[in-house]
Coordinates of C-alpha atoms in Angstrom, one line a residue:
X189 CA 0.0 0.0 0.0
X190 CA 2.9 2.3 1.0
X191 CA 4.7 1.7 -2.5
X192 CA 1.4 2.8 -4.6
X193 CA 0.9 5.6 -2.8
X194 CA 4.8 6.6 -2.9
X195 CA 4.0 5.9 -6.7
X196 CA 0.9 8.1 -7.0
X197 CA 2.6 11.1 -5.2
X198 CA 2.8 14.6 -7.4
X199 CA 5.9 15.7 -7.3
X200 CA 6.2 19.5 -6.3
X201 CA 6.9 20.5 -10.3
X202 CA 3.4 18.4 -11.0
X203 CA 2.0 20.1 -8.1
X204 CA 2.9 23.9 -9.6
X205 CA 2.2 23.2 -13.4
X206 CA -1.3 21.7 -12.0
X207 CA -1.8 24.6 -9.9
X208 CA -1.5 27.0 -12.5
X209 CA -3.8 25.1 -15.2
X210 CA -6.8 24.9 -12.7
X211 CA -6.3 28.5 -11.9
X212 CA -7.3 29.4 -15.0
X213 CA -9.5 26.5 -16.7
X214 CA -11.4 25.2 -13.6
X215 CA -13.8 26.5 -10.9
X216 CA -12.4 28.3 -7.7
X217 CA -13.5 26.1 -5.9
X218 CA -12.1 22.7 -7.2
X219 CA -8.8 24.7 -7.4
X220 CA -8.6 25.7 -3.7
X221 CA -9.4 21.6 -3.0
X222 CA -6.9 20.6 -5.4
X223 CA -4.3 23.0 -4.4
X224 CA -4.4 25.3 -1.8
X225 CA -3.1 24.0 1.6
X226 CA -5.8 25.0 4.8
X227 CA -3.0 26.9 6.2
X228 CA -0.9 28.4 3.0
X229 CA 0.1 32.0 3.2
X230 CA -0.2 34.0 -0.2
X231 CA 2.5 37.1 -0.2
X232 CA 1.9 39.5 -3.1
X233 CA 4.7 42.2 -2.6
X234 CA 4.3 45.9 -3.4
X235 CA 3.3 49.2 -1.9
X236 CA 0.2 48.4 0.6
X237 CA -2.7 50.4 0.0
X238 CA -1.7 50.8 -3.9
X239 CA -3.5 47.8 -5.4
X240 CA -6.0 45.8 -3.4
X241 CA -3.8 42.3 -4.4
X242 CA -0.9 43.4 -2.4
X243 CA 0.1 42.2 0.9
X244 CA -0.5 38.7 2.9
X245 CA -3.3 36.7 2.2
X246 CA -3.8 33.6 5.1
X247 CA -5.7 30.4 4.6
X248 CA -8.1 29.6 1.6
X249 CA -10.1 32.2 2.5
X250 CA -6.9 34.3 2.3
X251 CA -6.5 33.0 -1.2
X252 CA -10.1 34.0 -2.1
X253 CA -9.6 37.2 -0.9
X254 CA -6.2 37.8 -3.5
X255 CA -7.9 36.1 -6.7
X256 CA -10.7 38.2 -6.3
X257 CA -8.9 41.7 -5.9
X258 CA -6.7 40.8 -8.7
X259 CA -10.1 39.9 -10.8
X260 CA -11.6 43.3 -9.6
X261 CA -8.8 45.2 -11.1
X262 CA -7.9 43.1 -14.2
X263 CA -9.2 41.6 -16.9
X264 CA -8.4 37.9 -16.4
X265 CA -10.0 37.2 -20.2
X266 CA -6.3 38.8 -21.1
X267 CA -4.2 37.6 -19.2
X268 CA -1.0 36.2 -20.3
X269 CA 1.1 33.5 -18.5
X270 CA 3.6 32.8 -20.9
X271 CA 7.1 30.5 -21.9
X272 CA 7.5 29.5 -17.7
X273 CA 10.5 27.8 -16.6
X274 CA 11.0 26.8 -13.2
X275 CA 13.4 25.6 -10.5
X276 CA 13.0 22.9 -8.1
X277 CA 14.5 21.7 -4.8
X278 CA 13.3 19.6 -2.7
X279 CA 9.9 20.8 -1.7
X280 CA 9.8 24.3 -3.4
X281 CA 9.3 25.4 -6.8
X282 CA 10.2 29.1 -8.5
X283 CA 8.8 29.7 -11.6
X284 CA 10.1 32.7 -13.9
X285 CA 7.2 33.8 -16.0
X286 CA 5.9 36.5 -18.8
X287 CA 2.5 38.3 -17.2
X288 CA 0.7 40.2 -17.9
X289 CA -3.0 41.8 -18.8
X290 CA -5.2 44.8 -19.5
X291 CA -5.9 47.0 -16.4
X292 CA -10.0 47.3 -16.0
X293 CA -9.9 51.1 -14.9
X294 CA -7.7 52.6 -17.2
X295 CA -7.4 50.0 -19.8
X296 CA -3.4 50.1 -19.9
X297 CA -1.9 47.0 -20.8
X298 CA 1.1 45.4 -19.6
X299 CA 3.4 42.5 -19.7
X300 CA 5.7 41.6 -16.7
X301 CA 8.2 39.6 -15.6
X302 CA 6.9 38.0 -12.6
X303 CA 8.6 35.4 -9.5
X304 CA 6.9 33.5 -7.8
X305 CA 8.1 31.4 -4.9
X306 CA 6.1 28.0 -4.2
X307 CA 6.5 25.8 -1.0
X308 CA 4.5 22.5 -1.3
X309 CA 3.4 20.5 1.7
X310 CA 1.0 17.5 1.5
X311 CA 1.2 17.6 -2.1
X312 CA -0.7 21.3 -1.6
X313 CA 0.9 25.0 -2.3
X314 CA 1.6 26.2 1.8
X315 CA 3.3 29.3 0.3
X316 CA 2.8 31.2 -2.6
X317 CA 5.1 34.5 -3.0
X318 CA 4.9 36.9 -5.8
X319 CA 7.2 39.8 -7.0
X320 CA 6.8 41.8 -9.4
X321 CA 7.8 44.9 -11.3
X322 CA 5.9 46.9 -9.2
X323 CA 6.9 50.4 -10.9
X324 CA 5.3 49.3 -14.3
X325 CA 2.1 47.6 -12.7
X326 CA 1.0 50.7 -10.7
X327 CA 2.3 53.2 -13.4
X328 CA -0.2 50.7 -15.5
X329 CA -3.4 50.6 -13.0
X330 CA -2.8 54.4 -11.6
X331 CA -1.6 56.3 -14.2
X332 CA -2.9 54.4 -17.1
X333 CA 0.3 53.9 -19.1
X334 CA 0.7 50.7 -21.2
X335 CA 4.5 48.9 -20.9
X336 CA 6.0 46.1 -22.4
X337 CA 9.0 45.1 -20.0
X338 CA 12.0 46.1 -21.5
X339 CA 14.0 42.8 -20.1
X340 CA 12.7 40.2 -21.0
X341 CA 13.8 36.8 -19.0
X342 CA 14.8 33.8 -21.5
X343 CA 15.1 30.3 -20.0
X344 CA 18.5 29.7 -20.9
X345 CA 19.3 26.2 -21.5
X346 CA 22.1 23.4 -21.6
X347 CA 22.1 20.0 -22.4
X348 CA 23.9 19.3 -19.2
X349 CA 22.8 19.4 -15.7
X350 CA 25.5 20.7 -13.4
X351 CA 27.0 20.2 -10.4
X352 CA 24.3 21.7 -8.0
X353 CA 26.5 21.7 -5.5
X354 CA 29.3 24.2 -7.5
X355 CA 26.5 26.4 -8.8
X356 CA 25.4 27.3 -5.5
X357 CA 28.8 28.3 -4.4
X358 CA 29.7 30.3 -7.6
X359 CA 26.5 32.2 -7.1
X360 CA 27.0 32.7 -3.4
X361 CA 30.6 34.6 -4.4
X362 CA 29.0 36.6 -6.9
X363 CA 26.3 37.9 -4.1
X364 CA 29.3 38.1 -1.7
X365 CA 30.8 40.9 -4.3
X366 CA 27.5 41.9 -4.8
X367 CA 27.0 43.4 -1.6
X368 CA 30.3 44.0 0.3
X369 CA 32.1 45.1 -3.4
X370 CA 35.4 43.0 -2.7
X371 CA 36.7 40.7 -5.7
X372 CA 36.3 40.5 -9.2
X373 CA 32.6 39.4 -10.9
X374 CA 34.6 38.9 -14.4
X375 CA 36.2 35.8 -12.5
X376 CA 32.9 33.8 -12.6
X377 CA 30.7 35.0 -15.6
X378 CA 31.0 34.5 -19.5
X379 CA 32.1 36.9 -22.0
X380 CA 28.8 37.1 -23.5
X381 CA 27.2 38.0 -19.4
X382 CA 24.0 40.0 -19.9
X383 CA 22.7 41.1 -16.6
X384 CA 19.5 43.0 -16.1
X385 CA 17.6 44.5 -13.0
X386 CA 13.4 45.3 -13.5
X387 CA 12.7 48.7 -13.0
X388 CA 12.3 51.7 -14.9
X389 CA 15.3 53.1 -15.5
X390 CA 16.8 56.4 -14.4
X391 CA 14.7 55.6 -10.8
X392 CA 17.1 53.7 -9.2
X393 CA 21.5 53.8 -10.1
X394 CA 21.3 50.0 -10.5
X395 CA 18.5 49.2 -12.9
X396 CA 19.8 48.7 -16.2
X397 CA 20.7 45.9 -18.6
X398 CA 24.4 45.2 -18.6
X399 CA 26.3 43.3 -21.7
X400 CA 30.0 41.8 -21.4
X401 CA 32.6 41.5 -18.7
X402 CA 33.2 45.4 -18.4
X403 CA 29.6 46.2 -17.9
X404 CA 29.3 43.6 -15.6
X405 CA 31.8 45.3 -13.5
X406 CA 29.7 48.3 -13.6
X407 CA 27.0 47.0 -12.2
X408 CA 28.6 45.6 -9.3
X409 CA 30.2 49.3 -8.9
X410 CA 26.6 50.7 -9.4
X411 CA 24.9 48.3 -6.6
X412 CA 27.1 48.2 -3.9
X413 CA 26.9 51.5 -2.6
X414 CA 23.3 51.1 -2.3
X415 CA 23.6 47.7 -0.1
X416 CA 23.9 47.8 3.6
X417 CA 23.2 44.2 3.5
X418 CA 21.2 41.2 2.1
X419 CA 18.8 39.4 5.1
X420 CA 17.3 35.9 5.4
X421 CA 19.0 34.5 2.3
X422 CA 16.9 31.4 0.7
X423 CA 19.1 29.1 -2.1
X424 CA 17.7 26.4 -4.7
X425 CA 19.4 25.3 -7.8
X426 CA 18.4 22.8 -10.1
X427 CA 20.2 21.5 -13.6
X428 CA 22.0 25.0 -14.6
X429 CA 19.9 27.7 -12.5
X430 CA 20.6 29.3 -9.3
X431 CA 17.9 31.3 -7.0
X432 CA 19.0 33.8 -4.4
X433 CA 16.4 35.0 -2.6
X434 CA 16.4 37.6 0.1
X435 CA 15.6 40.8 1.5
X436 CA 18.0 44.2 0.3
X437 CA 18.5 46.0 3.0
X438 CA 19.7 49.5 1.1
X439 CA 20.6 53.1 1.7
X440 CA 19.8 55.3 -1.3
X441 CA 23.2 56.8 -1.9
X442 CA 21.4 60.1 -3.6
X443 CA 19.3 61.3 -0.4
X444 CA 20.4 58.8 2.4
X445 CA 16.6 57.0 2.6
X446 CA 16.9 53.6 3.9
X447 CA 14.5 51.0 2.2
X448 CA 13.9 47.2 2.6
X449 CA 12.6 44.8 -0.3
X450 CA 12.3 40.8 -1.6
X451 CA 15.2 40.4 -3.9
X452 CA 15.5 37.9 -6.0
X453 CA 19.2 37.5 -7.6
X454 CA 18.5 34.3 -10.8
X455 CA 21.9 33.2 -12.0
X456 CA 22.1 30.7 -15.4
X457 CA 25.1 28.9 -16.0
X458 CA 26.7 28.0 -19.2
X459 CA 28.2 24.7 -19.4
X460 CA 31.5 26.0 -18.5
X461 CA 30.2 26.8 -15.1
X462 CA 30.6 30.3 -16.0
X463 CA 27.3 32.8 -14.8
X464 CA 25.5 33.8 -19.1
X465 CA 22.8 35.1 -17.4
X466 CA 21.6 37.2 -13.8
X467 CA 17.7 38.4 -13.7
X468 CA 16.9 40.5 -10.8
X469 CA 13.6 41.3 -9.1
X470 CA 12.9 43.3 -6.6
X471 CA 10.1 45.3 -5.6
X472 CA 11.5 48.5 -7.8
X473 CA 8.2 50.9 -6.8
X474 CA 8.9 50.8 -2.9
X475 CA 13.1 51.1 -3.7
X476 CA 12.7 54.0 -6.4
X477 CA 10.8 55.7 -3.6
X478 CA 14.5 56.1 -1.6
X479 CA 15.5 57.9 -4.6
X480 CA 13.3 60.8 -5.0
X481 CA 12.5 64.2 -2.7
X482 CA 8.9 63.2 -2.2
X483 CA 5.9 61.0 -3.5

């Protein structure tokens, strides 16, 4: 009996890709049965009080209550979930993602690059986090302005799956220079390194898309003097992608204004072992607010 069951178990991937169909092809209902864990928490990060989906949702009633404020604010007829890839450990799932759809106030559209964080227990989703480019999506739902993101976040792939093991500690000493500035990025990514931070830019020093060795030097020169320091770091790797996920702990550099925000650093090896790709999120709105006079 043990062995059949063992053999009938999802696996947290199956769980996530199920997840996601049901959301949108079946009822609520069967998807919060199916799915959602009687305990899960559902963290939507951006600026409370901006957009009725951000915040912390608890429970299935908690989940309820986030499906329906993103329904009361968005058309979910055009919504876009598009070319997903995802990395597994153990028990969580991240999935990279295109989103994106047409705002019901102001009728702006938008496409986003979206993370989310997934943490599976009992074959259901127990946590569900979100972050977003927050700067487009309220610039789309307040001010009524249509964006496509600029960087767009391509799965990049390898035939080979790496040592998991070396990735992690490859990434870890590129988020080591990352935030204290000491040694030398070039050591650990390709020549061909594109690196690119969601925002819009000109709101915050950092956000940007970087190309080549020398640009990636930039943007460690860029970043650093923004970072007091990176809290309650989460790893997963799996085949040739890395997930750093904390909290940026930051000083703007301009005016001195502290600010706190989920970071998430995703590094893609080539099969060299050397970094071809770095994809930040962060939540840009709340950190381009340390930047300016007032708001």
């Amino acid at each position: 009996m043990s062995l059949s069951n063992e053999s009938n178990k999802k696996t947290p991937l199956e769980i996530a890709k199920g997840f996601y169909y049901s959301f949108f092809h079946n009822p609520l209902e069967e998807t919060i049965k199916e799915y959602v864990h009687e305990n899960a928490i559902w963290t939507h990060y951006g600026p409370l009080g901006f957009l009725p989906f951000y915040g912390k949702f608890y429970g299935q009633k908690g989940f309820v209550t986030w499906v329906t404020a993103i329904a009361k604010t968005t058309s979910l007829t055009d919504f876009i979930f598009e070319r997903p890839f995802y990395i597994v450990e153990n028990n969580i799932v991240h999935t990279h993602v295109l989103e994106g759809s047409i705002t019901l106030k102001t009728k702006a559209k938008y496409a986003i690059e979206n993370f989310h964080s997934l943490v599976i227990e009992d074959e259901k989703i127990k946590s569900f986090t979100v972050i977003s480019e927050t700067s487009t999506v309220i610039d789309a739902y307040i001010n009524g302005i249509s964006c496509q993101t600029k960087y767009e976040h391509i799965d990049y792939k390898i035939e080979e799956n790496l040592d998991i093991n070396k990735t992690k500690e490859i990434a870890k000493e590129i988020y080591k220079i990352i935030q204290k500035g000491k040694g030398d990025i070039t050591n650990y990514v390709s020549d061909d390194i594109e690196i690119a931070v969601t925002g819009i830019e000109g709101s915050v020093p950092y956000i940007n898309k970087y190309v080549g060795k020398e640009q990636a030097k930039s943007f460690v020169e860029k970043i650093t003097p923004e970072v007091i320091n990176f809290e309650g770091e989460n790893i997963i790797a799996d085949t040739n992608k890395v997930d750093i996920f904390s909290f940026l702990n930051g000083k703007s550099s301009t005016l001195s204004k502290d600010f706190y925000v989920p970071f998430n650093i995703c590094f893609q090896f080539n099969k060299d072992y050397k970094v071809a790709n770095i994809y930040i999120y962060n939540d840009n709105y709340l950190t381009s607010i340390a930047y300016k006079d007032s708001y």
